[in-house]
Coordinates of C-alpha atoms in Angstrom, one line a residue:
M30 CA -20.7 59.1 168.9
L31 CA -17.1 60.3 168.6
I32 CA -16.2 63.9 169.5
V33 CA -12.8 65.5 169.4
K34 CA -12.5 68.9 171.0
P35 CA -10.1 71.3 172.9
A36 CA -9.9 70.4 176.6
L37 CA -10.9 73.7 178.1
T38 CA -13.4 73.2 181.0
R39 CA -12.4 71.8 184.4
K40 CA -14.0 68.5 183.5
E41 CA -12.3 68.3 180.2
I42 CA -8.9 69.1 181.7
R43 CA -9.5 66.5 184.4
D44 CA -10.5 63.9 181.8
F45 CA -7.3 64.8 179.9
I46 CA -5.2 64.1 183.0
M47 CA -7.0 61.0 184.2
L48 CA -7.3 59.1 180.9
P49 CA -4.0 57.2 181.4
F50 CA -5.2 56.0 184.8
T51 CA -7.9 54.0 183.0
L52 CA -5.8 53.0 180.0
Y53 CA -3.0 51.5 182.1
E54 CA -4.9 50.1 184.9
G55 CA -3.2 46.9 186.0
D56 CA -0.1 47.6 183.9
D57 CA 2.8 47.6 186.4
A58 CA 5.3 49.4 184.1
W59 CA 3.2 52.6 184.0
V60 CA 3.8 55.1 186.8
P61 CA 1.0 57.7 187.6
P62 CA 2.2 61.3 187.8
L63 CA 1.2 63.5 190.6
I64 CA -2.1 64.9 189.4
S65 CA -1.6 68.3 190.9
D66 CA 1.8 68.7 189.2
F67 CA 0.7 67.3 185.9
R68 CA -2.2 69.8 185.8
K69 CA 0.3 72.7 186.2
Y70 CA 2.5 71.0 183.5
I71 CA -0.2 70.9 180.8
M72 CA -1.3 74.5 181.7
G73 CA 2.2 75.8 181.0
K74 CA 3.2 76.6 184.6
N75 CA 6.9 76.1 185.4
N76 CA 7.7 75.3 181.8
A77 CA 8.1 77.1 178.4
L78 CA 4.8 75.9 176.9
Q79 CA 3.0 79.2 176.6
Q80 CA 6.0 81.3 175.8
A81 CA 7.0 79.0 172.9
G82 CA 3.8 79.5 170.7
A83 CA 0.3 78.4 170.0
N84 CA -0.8 75.1 171.5
E85 CA -3.9 73.2 172.4
R86 CA -4.9 70.3 174.7
V87 CA -7.2 68.0 172.8
I88 CA -9.5 65.4 174.2
A89 CA -11.6 62.7 172.5
Y90 CA -14.9 61.3 173.8
L91 CA -16.6 58.1 172.5
D92 CA -20.2 57.8 173.7
G93 CA -19.4 60.4 176.4
K94 CA -16.3 58.6 177.8
P95 CA -12.8 60.0 177.4
C96 CA -10.9 57.8 174.9
G97 CA -7.9 59.7 173.6
R98 CA -5.9 62.9 174.1
L99 CA -2.9 64.8 172.8
L100 CA -1.3 68.2 173.1
V101 CA -0.5 69.9 169.8
G102 CA 1.6 73.0 169.4
I103 CA 4.3 75.1 167.7
N104 CA 7.6 76.0 169.1
E105 CA 8.0 79.4 167.4
E106 CA 11.3 80.1 169.1
L107 CA 12.9 77.0 167.8
N108 CA 11.4 77.4 164.4
A109 CA 12.7 81.0 164.1
Y110 CA 16.2 79.9 165.4
K111 CA 16.5 77.0 163.0
G112 CA 14.5 78.3 160.0
L113 CA 11.8 75.6 160.3
H114 CA 8.1 75.4 159.9
D115 CA 7.4 72.5 162.3
G116 CA 4.8 71.6 164.8
Y117 CA 4.7 69.0 167.5
I118 CA 2.5 66.4 169.1
A119 CA 3.0 65.5 172.8
L120 CA 1.3 63.5 175.6
Y121 CA -0.5 61.2 173.1
E122 CA -2.8 58.5 174.6
C123 CA -5.6 56.6 172.9
I124 CA -7.7 53.5 173.1
E125 CA -7.1 50.8 170.4
E126 CA -9.6 52.1 167.9
E127 CA -8.5 53.3 164.5
E128 CA -11.4 55.8 164.2
V129 CA -10.3 57.5 167.4
S130 CA -6.6 57.7 166.7
E131 CA -7.3 58.9 163.1
K132 CA -9.7 61.7 164.3
L133 CA -7.3 62.8 167.0
L134 CA -4.3 63.0 164.7
S135 CA -6.4 64.7 162.0
Y136 CA -7.5 67.3 164.5
A137 CA -3.8 68.0 165.3
E138 CA -2.9 68.1 161.6
D139 CA -5.7 70.7 160.9
F140 CA -4.6 72.8 163.9
L141 CA -1.1 73.0 162.5
R142 CA -2.0 73.4 158.8
K143 CA -4.1 76.5 159.6
R144 CA -0.9 78.0 161.2
G145 CA 1.4 77.4 158.2
V146 CA 3.2 74.3 159.6
K147 CA 4.9 72.1 157.0
K148 CA 5.9 69.1 159.2
I149 CA 4.6 67.4 162.4
K150 CA 7.0 65.7 164.7
G151 CA 6.1 63.6 167.7
P152 CA 5.7 62.6 170.3
L153 CA 8.0 65.2 171.7
S154 CA 8.7 66.9 175.0
L155 CA 6.9 70.2 175.7
P156 CA 9.1 73.1 174.6
G157 CA 12.3 73.3 176.6
G158 CA 11.7 70.0 178.3
D159 CA 13.5 66.7 178.4
D160 CA 10.6 64.4 179.3
Y161 CA 8.0 62.1 177.7
R162 CA 9.8 61.9 174.4
G163 CA 9.0 59.3 171.8
F164 CA 7.2 55.9 171.9
I165 CA 8.9 52.8 173.2
I166 CA 9.3 50.3 170.4
D167 CA 11.1 47.4 172.0
N168 CA 11.2 47.0 175.8
F169 CA 7.9 47.3 177.6
E170 CA 9.0 45.1 180.6
D171 CA 11.7 47.1 182.4
P172 CA 10.7 49.8 184.8
T173 CA 9.9 53.3 183.5
L174 CA 12.2 55.9 185.1
I175 CA 11.3 59.4 186.2
M176 CA 9.9 61.7 183.5
N177 CA 10.3 59.0 180.8
T178 CA 7.6 57.7 178.4
Y179 CA 5.6 54.5 178.8
N180 CA 3.1 53.7 176.1
K181 CA 0.9 51.1 174.6
K182 CA 2.6 49.0 171.9
Y183 CA -0.1 49.9 169.4
Y184 CA 0.6 53.6 169.5
N185 CA 3.4 53.0 167.0
K186 CA 1.0 51.4 164.6
Q187 CA -1.6 54.1 165.0
F188 CA 1.0 56.7 163.9
L189 CA 2.3 54.6 161.0
D190 CA -1.2 53.9 159.8
Y191 CA -2.0 57.7 159.8
G192 CA 1.1 58.3 157.5
F193 CA 3.8 59.1 160.0
R194 CA 7.3 57.8 159.4
K195 CA 10.4 57.4 161.6
Y196 CA 12.2 60.6 162.3
Y197 CA 14.8 59.6 164.8
D198 CA 15.3 57.1 167.6
C199 CA 16.4 58.0 171.1
Y200 CA 18.1 55.5 173.3
A201 CA 18.3 54.5 177.0
Y202 CA 21.5 52.9 178.3
K203 CA 21.8 51.1 181.6
A204 CA 25.0 51.2 183.7
Y205 CA 25.2 49.2 187.0
F206 CA 26.5 50.6 190.2
S207 CA 29.2 48.1 191.1
R208 CA 32.6 48.2 192.9
E209 CA 34.1 46.5 189.9
N210 CA 33.1 49.3 187.6
M211 CA 34.3 51.8 190.2
E212 CA 37.7 50.1 190.7
R213 CA 38.2 50.0 186.9
L214 CA 38.2 53.8 187.0
D215 CA 40.1 54.4 190.2
K216 CA 43.4 55.0 188.5
I217 CA 42.3 56.3 185.2
I218 CA 40.3 59.2 186.4
P219 CA 43.0 60.8 188.7
Y220 CA 45.4 60.5 185.9
A221 CA 43.1 62.2 183.4
K222 CA 42.3 65.0 185.9
K223 CA 46.0 65.6 186.6
R224 CA 47.1 65.5 182.9
Y225 CA 44.3 67.8 181.6
R226 CA 44.1 69.9 184.8
F227 CA 40.4 69.8 185.6
T228 CA 38.3 69.1 188.7
V229 CA 34.8 67.7 189.2
E230 CA 32.7 68.9 192.1
P231 CA 29.0 68.6 193.2
L232 CA 26.6 71.3 192.2
D233 CA 26.6 74.0 194.9
L234 CA 22.9 74.3 195.8
K235 CA 23.6 77.3 197.9
N236 CA 24.9 79.3 194.9
M237 CA 22.5 78.2 192.3
D238 CA 22.4 81.5 190.4
R239 CA 26.2 81.2 189.7
E240 CA 26.0 77.5 189.0
I241 CA 23.1 77.9 186.5
R242 CA 25.0 80.7 184.7
D243 CA 27.9 78.3 184.3
V244 CA 25.6 75.5 183.1
K245 CA 24.2 77.9 180.4
E246 CA 27.8 78.9 179.4
I247 CA 28.7 75.2 178.9
I248 CA 25.5 74.5 176.8
L249 CA 26.2 77.5 174.6
K250 CA 29.7 76.2 173.8
A251 CA 28.9 72.5 173.7
M252 CA 25.5 72.2 171.9
P253 CA 26.2 71.4 168.2
E254 CA 24.6 73.9 165.8
E255 CA 23.5 71.1 163.5
W256 CA 21.1 69.6 166.1
E257 CA 17.8 70.5 164.4
D258 CA 15.6 69.8 167.4
F259 CA 17.5 71.9 170.0
M260 CA 18.6 75.5 170.6
P261 CA 20.5 77.0 173.5
P262 CA 18.1 77.7 176.4
T263 CA 16.8 81.2 176.9
D264 CA 17.3 83.0 180.3
E265 CA 13.6 82.2 181.1
E266 CA 14.2 78.5 180.4
I267 CA 17.4 78.5 182.6
E268 CA 15.3 80.0 185.4
I269 CA 12.7 77.2 184.9
I270 CA 15.4 74.6 185.0
K271 CA 16.7 76.1 188.3
D272 CA 13.2 76.1 189.8
Q273 CA 12.6 72.5 188.8
L274 CA 16.0 71.3 189.8
I275 CA 16.3 72.7 193.4
P276 CA 13.5 70.7 195.0
F277 CA 14.7 67.3 193.6
A278 CA 18.4 67.7 193.0
D279 CA 20.7 65.5 194.9
P280 CA 24.3 66.9 195.1
D281 CA 25.6 63.3 195.1
F282 CA 24.6 63.1 191.4
V283 CA 24.8 66.5 189.8
Y284 CA 28.3 67.7 189.0
I285 CA 30.2 70.5 187.3
A286 CA 33.7 70.1 185.9
R287 CA 36.1 73.1 185.9
D288 CA 39.4 73.7 184.3
E289 CA 42.5 74.9 186.3
H290 CA 41.2 78.5 186.1
R291 CA 37.8 77.6 187.4
N292 CA 36.1 78.0 184.1
P293 CA 33.1 75.6 183.6
I294 CA 33.8 72.9 181.1
G295 CA 31.2 70.2 181.7
F296 CA 28.1 69.2 183.7
D297 CA 25.5 66.6 184.2
I298 CA 22.0 66.6 185.5
A299 CA 20.8 63.4 187.1
L300 CA 17.9 62.7 189.4
P301 CA 17.1 59.8 191.7
D302 CA 14.3 57.8 190.2
Y303 CA 11.3 59.3 192.0
N304 CA 9.1 57.0 189.9
Q305 CA 9.8 54.4 192.6
V306 CA 8.0 56.7 195.0
L307 CA 5.3 57.9 192.7
K308 CA 4.4 54.3 192.0
K309 CA 3.2 54.1 195.7
L310 CA 1.2 57.4 195.6
G311 CA -1.5 56.7 193.0
G312 CA -1.2 60.3 191.7
R313 CA -2.0 62.0 195.1
L314 CA 0.1 63.5 197.9
F315 CA -2.8 63.9 200.3
P316 CA -4.0 62.8 202.7
F317 CA -1.3 60.1 203.3
G318 CA 0.8 60.5 200.2
L319 CA 3.3 62.9 201.8
L320 CA 4.2 60.4 204.5
K321 CA 4.6 57.7 201.8
F322 CA 6.8 60.1 199.8
L323 CA 9.1 60.7 202.7
Y324 CA 9.3 57.0 203.6
Y325 CA 9.8 55.6 200.1
K326 CA 12.2 58.4 199.0
R327 CA 14.8 56.8 201.3
K328 CA 14.4 53.5 199.4
I329 CA 15.2 54.8 195.9
D330 CA 18.0 52.8 194.3
R331 CA 17.9 53.9 190.6
L332 CA 19.1 57.1 188.9
R333 CA 18.3 58.7 185.6
I334 CA 20.9 60.8 183.9
F335 CA 19.1 63.4 181.8
T336 CA 21.9 65.6 180.3
L337 CA 25.6 65.6 180.1
F338 CA 27.5 68.3 178.2
V339 CA 31.3 68.8 177.8
V340 CA 32.8 71.8 175.9
P341 CA 34.6 70.8 172.6
E342 CA 38.1 71.5 173.8
Y343 CA 37.7 69.0 176.7
R344 CA 36.1 66.1 174.8
K345 CA 38.0 62.9 174.8
K346 CA 40.0 64.0 177.8
G347 CA 38.2 62.0 180.4
V348 CA 35.8 64.7 181.6
T349 CA 32.6 62.6 180.9
A350 CA 34.1 59.6 182.6
A351 CA 35.2 61.7 185.6
I352 CA 31.7 63.1 186.0
Y353 CA 30.2 59.6 185.8
Y354 CA 32.8 58.3 188.2
E355 CA 31.8 60.7 190.9
G356 CA 28.2 59.7 190.7
L357 CA 29.2 56.0 190.5
K358 CA 31.1 56.3 193.8
R359 CA 28.1 57.9 195.6
G360 CA 25.7 55.4 194.1
V361 CA 27.8 52.4 195.3
E362 CA 28.0 54.0 198.8
R363 CA 24.2 54.4 198.9
G364 CA 23.3 51.0 197.6
Y365 CA 22.0 52.1 194.2
Q366 CA 21.4 49.4 191.6
F367 CA 21.8 51.2 188.2
A368 CA 21.8 54.4 186.4
E369 CA 19.9 55.0 183.1
G370 CA 21.3 57.5 180.6
S371 CA 18.3 58.7 178.5
T372 CA 17.1 59.8 176.1
I373 CA 20.1 60.1 173.8
W374 CA 19.2 61.0 170.2
E375 CA 20.7 58.7 167.6
Y376 CA 22.5 61.7 166.0
N377 CA 24.3 62.4 169.3
K378 CA 27.2 60.0 168.3
A379 CA 29.6 61.4 170.9
M380 CA 27.2 60.7 173.8
M381 CA 26.3 57.3 172.4
N382 CA 30.0 56.4 172.3
D383 CA 30.5 57.7 175.9
A384 CA 27.6 55.6 177.0
L385 CA 29.1 52.5 175.6
G386 CA 32.1 53.0 177.8
F387 CA 29.9 52.2 180.8
S388 CA 27.1 50.2 179.3
D389 CA 26.1 47.6 176.8
E390 CA 24.0 48.3 173.8
P391 CA 20.8 50.4 174.4
Y392 CA 18.2 48.5 176.4
K393 CA 15.3 50.7 175.4
T394 CA 14.5 52.6 172.2
Y395 CA 12.1 55.6 171.9
R396 CA 10.9 56.4 168.4
I397 CA 9.9 59.9 167.2
Y398 CA 7.9 60.2 164.1
Y399 CA 7.3 62.9 161.5
K400 CA 4.7 63.6 158.8
D401 CA 5.0 66.2 156.0
L402 CA 2.0 68.4 155.5

């Protein structure tokens, strides 16, 4: 018997969390999240899930065994800001059974229809997030970097068979940490800084309130209004970003650019690839995971660049390259192999062009789907 229901009880929530551990058993490209952190994540702690609007964790059971899950919701703040009537699906996982995927997606559709939603998009990040976005469609072999999606190939077919169509693709670019790349920029970057009178400096972790205010100012100026899926972060979301960033931020890889008057003009957020550590922990920090974490943290040699914004008046003046250059120098010094810039939406042409200055064509594609209701 197939049952699809809200995940409400402790057992149902645990089944929701643990399903991928069974689905991806033996698949080296999947990285288990920390169970304790993921539980907080899906309950809306340290993120904007509950503030954004109605949502529901959904779990499917086939003959009593968990076989599928998703989180369905509405980002009311984004809808109001953009004049939309959209809902989202996130954190989708399912066995390769059409009946299960169809009933899961039908449950999500009914949830949204009852609340006046006109279009479903997914899989998307939870509101305000920059993680677990889209389904991989082309490269299932390369490692999965921190807070990025890994999925079964057949998930794409399950969405298409239910009536979803492509919404947008998001791309991942790979740039290698090499002295050749660094030396190529050694003369260009100082020239650009001098000509356009700007500096690039590490995020000051001791003055995070000021730094985060400056980050918000940059986003407000730099985020194009026509980006349908984004809105400037609220003060609450900025605080969440700060709280999430401080424990994991590495000042070698997070930078703010300022003009000659010390006004903020650009920034990036990049994190060491903690998936290289999480891979060793099996989802648990205790009893021995903490020691493993501290040991393997020193062996991280990959970086994920999540976000990079530059205000309009300083675009095409070398600011993006200068921010990348600072991280490149630190990465070479520390023996890092490569940085991944992801996930860049296909309508973000400026960032795609910047990425091609340091990388070849995208090496991974994450597809987001939509369905009109």
